[in-house]
Amino acid sequence: MARVEIYSKFFCPYCARAKRLLSEKGVSFDEYEITGDYEKRQEMIGRANGRTTVPQIFIEGRHIGGSDDLAELERSGRLDPLLAG
C-alpha cells in the first residue's frame, strides 16, 4: 500500500471528506494538523507548489491536490492504482 499524507485543519469539512474516502477504502494515512502550526503550514505550502488551502494530499510523495482532486481520481478510476503503490 502506498504512503499517504494529508495536511489538515480542525473542523475542516473538506479534510473530513478526504479522510472518510481514504478510510472507506481501508487506506491508512499520516495526518499533519496545521492549525496554529506555522512551520508545518509553511512545509505544506512548499510541498504543494504554493497552495494554501487544506487538505493537501500526497501519495508516495506526489502531490495529488485537495479533496476535490482526490474525489475526481476516485470517480475516474485512477485512485486505486496510485494507492497500490
Tab-separated table of N, CA, C and O in Angstrom:
chain	number	residue	atom	x	y	z
A	1	MET	N	0.853	-1.186	0.000
A	1	MET	CA	0.000	0.000	0.000
A	1	MET	C	0.895	1.244	0.000
A	1	MET	O	1.892	1.294	0.695
A	2	ALA	N	0.514	2.214	-0.760
A	2	ALA	CA	1.277	3.458	-0.896
A	2	ALA	C	1.197	4.292	0.386
A	2	ALA	O	0.224	4.215	1.138
A	3	ARG	N	2.211	5.101	0.614
A	3	ARG	CA	2.203	6.025	1.746
A	3	ARG	C	1.364	7.239	1.374
A	3	ARG	O	1.595	7.875	0.334
A	4	VAL	N	0.402	7.568	2.228
A	4	VAL	CA	-0.491	8.702	2.007
A	4	VAL	C	-0.303	9.691	3.146
A	4	VAL	O	-0.267	9.312	4.316
A	5	GLU	N	-0.179	10.968	2.787
A	5	GLU	CA	-0.025	12.044	3.762
A	5	GLU	C	-1.088	13.102	3.493
A	5	GLU	O	-1.357	13.421	2.335
A	6	ILE	N	-1.666	13.623	4.571
A	6	ILE	CA	-2.686	14.665	4.461
A	6	ILE	C	-2.374	15.788	5.438
A	6	ILE	O	-2.196	15.547	6.638
A	7	TYR	N	-2.311	17.007	4.916
A	7	TYR	CA	-2.230	18.201	5.757
A	7	TYR	C	-3.662	18.663	5.964
A	7	TYR	O	-4.422	18.810	4.998
A	8	SER	N	-4.048	18.899	7.215
A	8	SER	CA	-5.434	19.256	7.501
A	8	SER	C	-5.513	20.280	8.626
A	8	SER	O	-4.503	20.630	9.243
A	9	LYS	N	-6.748	20.742	8.871
A	9	LYS	CA	-7.045	21.656	9.980
A	9	LYS	C	-8.276	21.136	10.711
A	9	LYS	O	-9.103	20.432	10.133
A	10	PHE	N	-8.394	21.527	11.990
A	10	PHE	CA	-9.585	21.185	12.768
A	10	PHE	C	-10.834	21.746	12.100
A	10	PHE	O	-10.798	22.829	11.511
A	11	PHE	N	-11.923	21.018	12.190
A	11	PHE	CA	-13.239	21.463	11.721
A	11	PHE	C	-13.285	21.787	10.230
A	11	PHE	O	-14.048	22.641	9.799
A	12	CYS	N	-12.458	21.134	9.452
A	12	CYS	CA	-12.437	21.344	8.002
A	12	CYS	C	-13.284	20.261	7.338
A	12	CYS	O	-12.901	19.085	7.354
A	13	PRO	N	-14.427	20.624	6.748
A	13	PRO	CA	-15.284	19.604	6.129
A	13	PRO	C	-14.630	18.932	4.919
A	13	PRO	O	-14.887	17.755	4.651
A	14	TYR	N	-13.788	19.649	4.204
A	14	TYR	CA	-13.109	19.059	3.044
A	14	TYR	C	-12.071	18.040	3.495
A	14	TYR	O	-11.889	16.997	2.859
A	15	CYS	N	-11.414	18.334	4.607
A	15	CYS	CA	-10.451	17.393	5.179
A	15	CYS	C	-11.182	16.126	5.623
A	15	CYS	O	-10.731	15.005	5.353
A	16	ALA	N	-12.317	16.313	6.293
A	16	ALA	CA	-13.100	15.167	6.759
A	16	ALA	C	-13.559	14.308	5.576
A	16	ALA	O	-13.523	13.077	5.648
A	17	ARG	N	-13.956	14.955	4.495
A	17	ARG	CA	-14.407	14.220	3.311
A	17	ARG	C	-13.279	13.380	2.716
A	17	ARG	O	-13.463	12.209	2.387
A	18	ALA	N	-12.101	13.963	2.602
A	18	ALA	CA	-10.947	13.242	2.046
A	18	ALA	C	-10.551	12.077	2.953
A	18	ALA	O	-10.311	10.959	2.472
A	19	LYS	N	-10.504	12.318	4.251
A	19	LYS	CA	-10.125	11.260	5.188
A	19	LYS	C	-11.166	10.142	5.195
A	19	LYS	O	-10.806	8.963	5.282
A	20	ARG	N	-12.436	10.491	5.072
A	20	ARG	CA	-13.500	9.491	5.036
A	20	ARG	C	-13.352	8.600	3.806
A	20	ARG	O	-13.453	7.378	3.900
A	21	LEU	N	-13.097	9.203	2.635
A	21	LEU	CA	-12.917	8.424	1.404
A	21	LEU	C	-11.760	7.437	1.569
A	21	LEU	O	-11.896	6.252	1.252
A	22	LEU	N	-10.649	7.917	2.072
A	22	LEU	CA	-9.496	7.034	2.246
A	22	LEU	C	-9.786	5.934	3.271
A	22	LEU	O	-9.442	4.767	3.046
A	23	SER	N	-10.428	6.292	4.365
A	23	SER	CA	-10.755	5.303	5.396
A	23	SER	C	-11.714	4.247	4.867
A	23	SER	O	-11.562	3.056	5.161
A	24	GLU	N	-12.703	4.660	4.074
A	24	GLU	CA	-13.650	3.704	3.487
A	24	GLU	C	-12.944	2.727	2.550
A	24	GLU	O	-13.398	1.599	2.372
A	25	LYS	N	-11.834	3.147	1.967
A	25	LYS	CA	-11.055	2.288	1.086
A	25	LYS	C	-10.034	1.454	1.869
A	25	LYS	O	-9.280	0.687	1.294
A	26	GLY	N	-10.005	1.635	3.204
A	26	GLY	CA	-9.088	0.881	4.039
A	26	GLY	C	-7.654	1.390	3.996
A	26	GLY	O	-6.724	0.661	4.318
A	27	VAL	N	-7.497	2.650	3.602
A	27	VAL	CA	-6.169	3.244	3.463
A	27	VAL	C	-5.795	3.969	4.750
A	27	VAL	O	-6.547	4.801	5.248
A	28	SER	N	-4.621	3.649	5.282
A	28	SER	CA	-4.121	4.408	6.427
A	28	SER	C	-3.325	5.593	5.886
A	28	SER	O	-2.823	5.545	4.764
A	29	PHE	N	-3.242	6.639	6.680
A	29	PHE	CA	-2.550	7.847	6.225
A	29	PHE	C	-1.923	8.558	7.400
A	29	PHE	O	-2.345	8.409	8.538
A	30	ASP	N	-0.879	9.309	7.097
A	30	ASP	CA	-0.247	10.181	8.080
A	30	ASP	C	-0.917	11.537	7.955
A	30	ASP	O	-0.968	12.107	6.863
A	31	GLU	N	-1.428	12.044	9.069
A	31	GLU	CA	-2.110	13.334	9.061
A	31	GLU	C	-1.259	14.372	9.779
A	31	GLU	O	-0.770	14.130	10.879
A	32	TYR	N	-1.098	15.512	9.134
A	32	TYR	CA	-0.360	16.627	9.712
A	32	TYR	C	-1.350	17.754	9.976
A	32	TYR	O	-1.835	18.391	9.044
A	33	GLU	N	-1.642	17.965	11.224
A	33	GLU	CA	-2.574	19.000	11.664
A	33	GLU	C	-1.831	20.334	11.675
A	33	GLU	O	-0.854	20.482	12.402
A	34	ILE	N	-2.271	21.275	10.837
A	34	ILE	CA	-1.529	22.540	10.726
A	34	ILE	C	-2.205	23.714	11.426
A	34	ILE	O	-1.681	24.821	11.379
A	35	THR	N	-3.323	23.485	12.102
A	35	THR	CA	-3.983	24.568	12.823
A	35	THR	C	-3.023	25.142	13.855
A	35	THR	O	-2.583	24.442	14.763
A	36	GLY	N	-2.652	26.391	13.681
A	36	GLY	CA	-1.761	27.057	14.621
A	36	GLY	C	-0.299	26.631	14.534
A	36	GLY	O	0.503	27.042	15.355
A	37	ASP	N	0.054	25.830	13.551
A	37	ASP	CA	1.437	25.358	13.407
A	37	ASP	C	2.058	26.001	12.171
A	37	ASP	O	1.966	25.473	11.058
A	38	TYR	N	2.670	27.152	12.365
A	38	TYR	CA	3.223	27.931	11.253
A	38	TYR	C	4.255	27.136	10.454
A	38	TYR	O	4.231	27.156	9.221
A	39	GLU	N	5.145	26.444	11.139
A	39	GLU	CA	6.195	25.704	10.434
A	39	GLU	C	5.627	24.588	9.573
A	39	GLU	O	6.043	24.402	8.427
A	40	LYS	N	4.659	23.847	10.101
A	40	LYS	CA	4.048	22.752	9.335
A	40	LYS	C	3.260	23.318	8.157
A	40	LYS	O	3.239	22.748	7.073
A	41	ARG	N	2.609	24.476	8.363
A	41	ARG	CA	1.869	25.116	7.270
A	41	ARG	C	2.834	25.535	6.149
A	41	ARG	O	2.548	25.331	4.978
A	42	GLN	N	3.969	26.105	6.522
A	42	GLN	CA	4.961	26.507	5.518
A	42	GLN	C	5.506	25.290	4.769
A	42	GLN	O	5.728	25.349	3.562
A	43	GLU	N	5.704	24.194	5.487
A	43	GLU	CA	6.139	22.951	4.851
A	43	GLU	C	5.112	22.509	3.808
A	43	GLU	O	5.470	22.161	2.686
A	44	MET	N	3.818	22.539	4.188
A	44	MET	CA	2.752	22.148	3.268
A	44	MET	C	2.753	23.038	2.028
A	44	MET	O	2.696	22.533	0.901
A	45	ILE	N	2.833	24.339	2.218
A	45	ILE	CA	2.805	25.279	1.091
A	45	ILE	C	3.968	25.010	0.151
A	45	ILE	O	3.803	25.001	-1.078
A	46	GLY	N	5.132	24.741	0.708
A	46	GLY	CA	6.289	24.424	-0.124
A	46	GLY	C	6.112	23.144	-0.914
A	46	GLY	O	6.420	23.083	-2.111
A	47	ARG	N	5.589	22.124	-0.274
A	47	ARG	CA	5.393	20.837	-0.948
A	47	ARG	C	4.255	20.890	-1.962
A	47	ARG	O	4.259	20.144	-2.935
A	48	ALA	N	3.263	21.753	-1.706
A	48	ALA	CA	2.063	21.814	-2.546
A	48	ALA	C	2.153	22.918	-3.598
A	48	ALA	O	1.131	23.408	-4.070
A	49	ASN	N	3.360	23.299	-3.957
A	49	ASN	CA	3.563	24.288	-5.015
A	49	ASN	C	2.803	25.585	-4.774
A	49	ASN	O	2.212	26.154	-5.690
A	50	GLY	N	2.798	26.045	-3.517
A	50	GLY	CA	2.182	27.322	-3.183
A	50	GLY	C	0.723	27.263	-2.798
A	50	GLY	O	0.152	28.285	-2.408
A	51	ARG	N	0.103	26.106	-2.878
A	51	ARG	CA	-1.311	26.009	-2.486
A	51	ARG	C	-1.430	26.156	-0.977
A	51	ARG	O	-0.651	25.581	-0.225
A	52	THR	N	-2.415	26.936	-0.549
A	52	THR	CA	-2.551	27.251	0.872
A	52	THR	C	-3.799	26.662	1.518
A	52	THR	O	-3.974	26.782	2.730
A	53	THR	N	-4.672	26.061	0.729
A	53	THR	CA	-5.904	25.502	1.282
A	53	THR	C	-5.660	24.087	1.787
A	53	THR	O	-4.699	23.422	1.403
A	54	VAL	N	-6.540	23.632	2.660
A	54	VAL	CA	-6.480	22.254	3.145
A	54	VAL	C	-7.741	21.515	2.725
A	54	VAL	O	-8.767	22.155	2.515
A	55	PRO	N	-7.651	20.217	2.571
A	55	PRO	CA	-6.449	19.421	2.751
A	55	PRO	C	-5.519	19.512	1.543
A	55	PRO	O	-5.944	19.885	0.454
A	56	GLN	N	-4.280	19.173	1.768
A	56	GLN	CA	-3.329	18.916	0.689
A	56	GLN	C	-2.879	17.479	0.887
A	56	GLN	O	-2.477	17.085	1.980
A	57	ILE	N	-2.994	16.701	-0.182
A	57	ILE	CA	-2.811	15.254	-0.102
A	57	ILE	C	-1.643	14.832	-0.983
A	57	ILE	O	-1.501	15.313	-2.109
A	58	PHE	N	-0.851	13.907	-0.439
A	58	PHE	CA	0.305	13.367	-1.143
A	58	PHE	C	0.235	11.843	-1.101
A	58	PHE	O	-0.053	11.264	-0.053
A	59	ILE	N	0.496	11.223	-2.239
A	59	ILE	CA	0.584	9.764	-2.314
A	59	ILE	C	1.976	9.421	-2.820
A	59	ILE	O	2.356	9.858	-3.910
A	60	GLU	N	2.711	8.674	-1.997
A	60	GLU	CA	4.109	8.334	-2.308
A	60	GLU	C	4.931	9.594	-2.627
A	60	GLU	O	5.736	9.601	-3.555
A	61	GLY	N	4.654	10.674	-1.883
A	61	GLY	CA	5.388	11.915	-2.048
A	61	GLY	C	4.923	12.775	-3.213
A	61	GLY	O	5.363	13.908	-3.361
A	62	ARG	N	4.014	12.259	-4.028
A	62	ARG	CA	3.490	13.005	-5.189
A	62	ARG	C	2.280	13.827	-4.756
A	62	ARG	O	1.343	13.294	-4.162
A	63	HIS	N	2.292	15.108	-5.067
A	63	HIS	CA	1.184	15.990	-4.711
A	63	HIS	C	-0.040	15.637	-5.543
A	63	HIS	O	-0.007	15.692	-6.768
A	64	ILE	N	-1.123	15.276	-4.863
A	64	ILE	CA	-2.375	14.916	-5.520
A	64	ILE	C	-3.287	16.130	-5.614
A	64	ILE	O	-4.045	16.274	-6.550
A	65	GLY	N	-3.248	16.981	-4.596
A	65	GLY	CA	-4.125	18.151	-4.545
A	65	GLY	C	-5.000	18.084	-3.315
A	65	GLY	O	-4.606	17.544	-2.288
A	66	GLY	N	-6.208	18.607	-3.450
A	66	GLY	CA	-7.135	18.668	-2.333
A	66	GLY	C	-8.220	17.611	-2.392
A	66	GLY	O	-8.135	16.637	-3.140
A	67	SER	N	-9.271	17.845	-1.638
A	67	SER	CA	-10.377	16.898	-1.531
A	67	SER	C	-11.069	16.671	-2.871
A	67	SER	O	-11.380	15.531	-3.232
A	68	ASP	N	-11.322	17.745	-3.605
A	68	ASP	CA	-11.970	17.599	-4.913
A	68	ASP	C	-11.098	16.814	-5.886
A	68	ASP	O	-11.594	16.004	-6.669
A	69	ASP	N	-9.791	17.038	-5.826
A	69	ASP	CA	-8.865	16.315	-6.691
A	69	ASP	C	-8.866	14.825	-6.352
A	69	ASP	O	-8.858	13.977	-7.243
A	70	LEU	N	-8.886	14.511	-5.056
A	70	LEU	CA	-8.927	13.119	-4.624
A	70	LEU	C	-10.220	12.456	-5.085
A	70	LEU	O	-10.204	11.331	-5.603
A	71	ALA	N	-11.345	13.164	-4.938
A	71	ALA	CA	-12.638	12.625	-5.364
A	71	ALA	C	-12.666	12.395	-6.875
A	71	ALA	O	-13.221	11.399	-7.343
A	72	GLU	N	-12.055	13.275	-7.636
A	72	GLU	CA	-12.005	13.110	-9.092
A	72	GLU	C	-11.168	11.887	-9.467
A	72	GLU	O	-11.521	11.146	-10.393
A	73	LEU	N	-10.065	11.684	-8.776
A	73	LEU	CA	-9.256	10.478	-9.021
A	73	LEU	C	-10.083	9.221	-8.761
A	73	LEU	O	-10.008	8.254	-9.521
A	74	GLU	N	-10.881	9.245	-7.701
A	74	GLU	CA	-11.742	8.101	-7.382
A	74	GLU	C	-12.794	7.890	-8.466
A	74	GLU	O	-12.985	6.777	-8.951
A	75	ARG	N	-13.475	8.961	-8.877
A	75	ARG	CA	-14.523	8.856	-9.915
A	75	ARG	C	-13.969	8.328	-11.235
A	75	ARG	O	-14.640	7.581	-11.942
A	76	SER	N	-12.756	8.725	-11.552
A	76	SER	CA	-12.176	8.338	-12.843
A	76	SER	C	-11.471	6.979	-12.799
A	76	SER	O	-10.943	6.522	-13.821
A	77	GLY	N	-11.435	6.349	-11.626
A	77	GLY	CA	-10.803	5.053	-11.509
A	77	GLY	C	-9.285	5.101	-11.419
A	77	GLY	O	-8.623	4.065	-11.525
A	78	ARG	N	-8.725	6.290	-11.208
A	78	ARG	CA	-7.274	6.419	-11.154
A	78	ARG	C	-6.700	6.395	-9.750
A	78	ARG	O	-5.484	6.352	-9.582
A	79	LEU	N	-7.566	6.400	-8.728
A	79	LEU	CA	-7.063	6.427	-7.357
A	79	LEU	C	-6.500	5.073	-6.914
A	79	LEU	O	-5.402	5.026	-6.355
A	80	ASP	N	-7.203	4.005	-7.156
A	80	ASP	CA	-6.740	2.691	-6.702
A	80	ASP	C	-5.351	2.325	-7.206
A	80	ASP	O	-4.527	1.836	-6.421
A	81	PRO	N	-5.035	2.555	-8.495
A	81	PRO	CA	-3.672	2.251	-8.929
A	81	PRO	C	-2.612	3.087	-8.204
A	81	PRO	O	-1.523	2.584	-7.896
A	82	LEU	N	-2.928	4.337	-7.871
A	82	LEU	CA	-1.982	5.168	-7.117
A	82	LEU	C	-1.774	4.620	-5.714
A	82	LEU	O	-0.664	4.598	-5.194
A	83	LEU	N	-2.870	4.168	-5.109
A	83	LEU	CA	-2.806	3.654	-3.743
A	83	LEU	C	-2.108	2.302	-3.672
A	83	LEU	O	-1.568	1.934	-2.636
A	84	ALA	N	-2.125	1.577	-4.773
A	84	ALA	CA	-1.495	0.249	-4.786
A	84	ALA	C	0.028	0.376	-4.733
A	84	ALA	O	0.724	-0.585	-4.409
A	85	GLY	N	0.514	1.564	-5.047
A	85	GLY	CA	1.962	1.789	-4.975
A	85	GLY	C	2.619	1.344	-6.172
A	85	GLY	O	3.303	0.970	-6.827
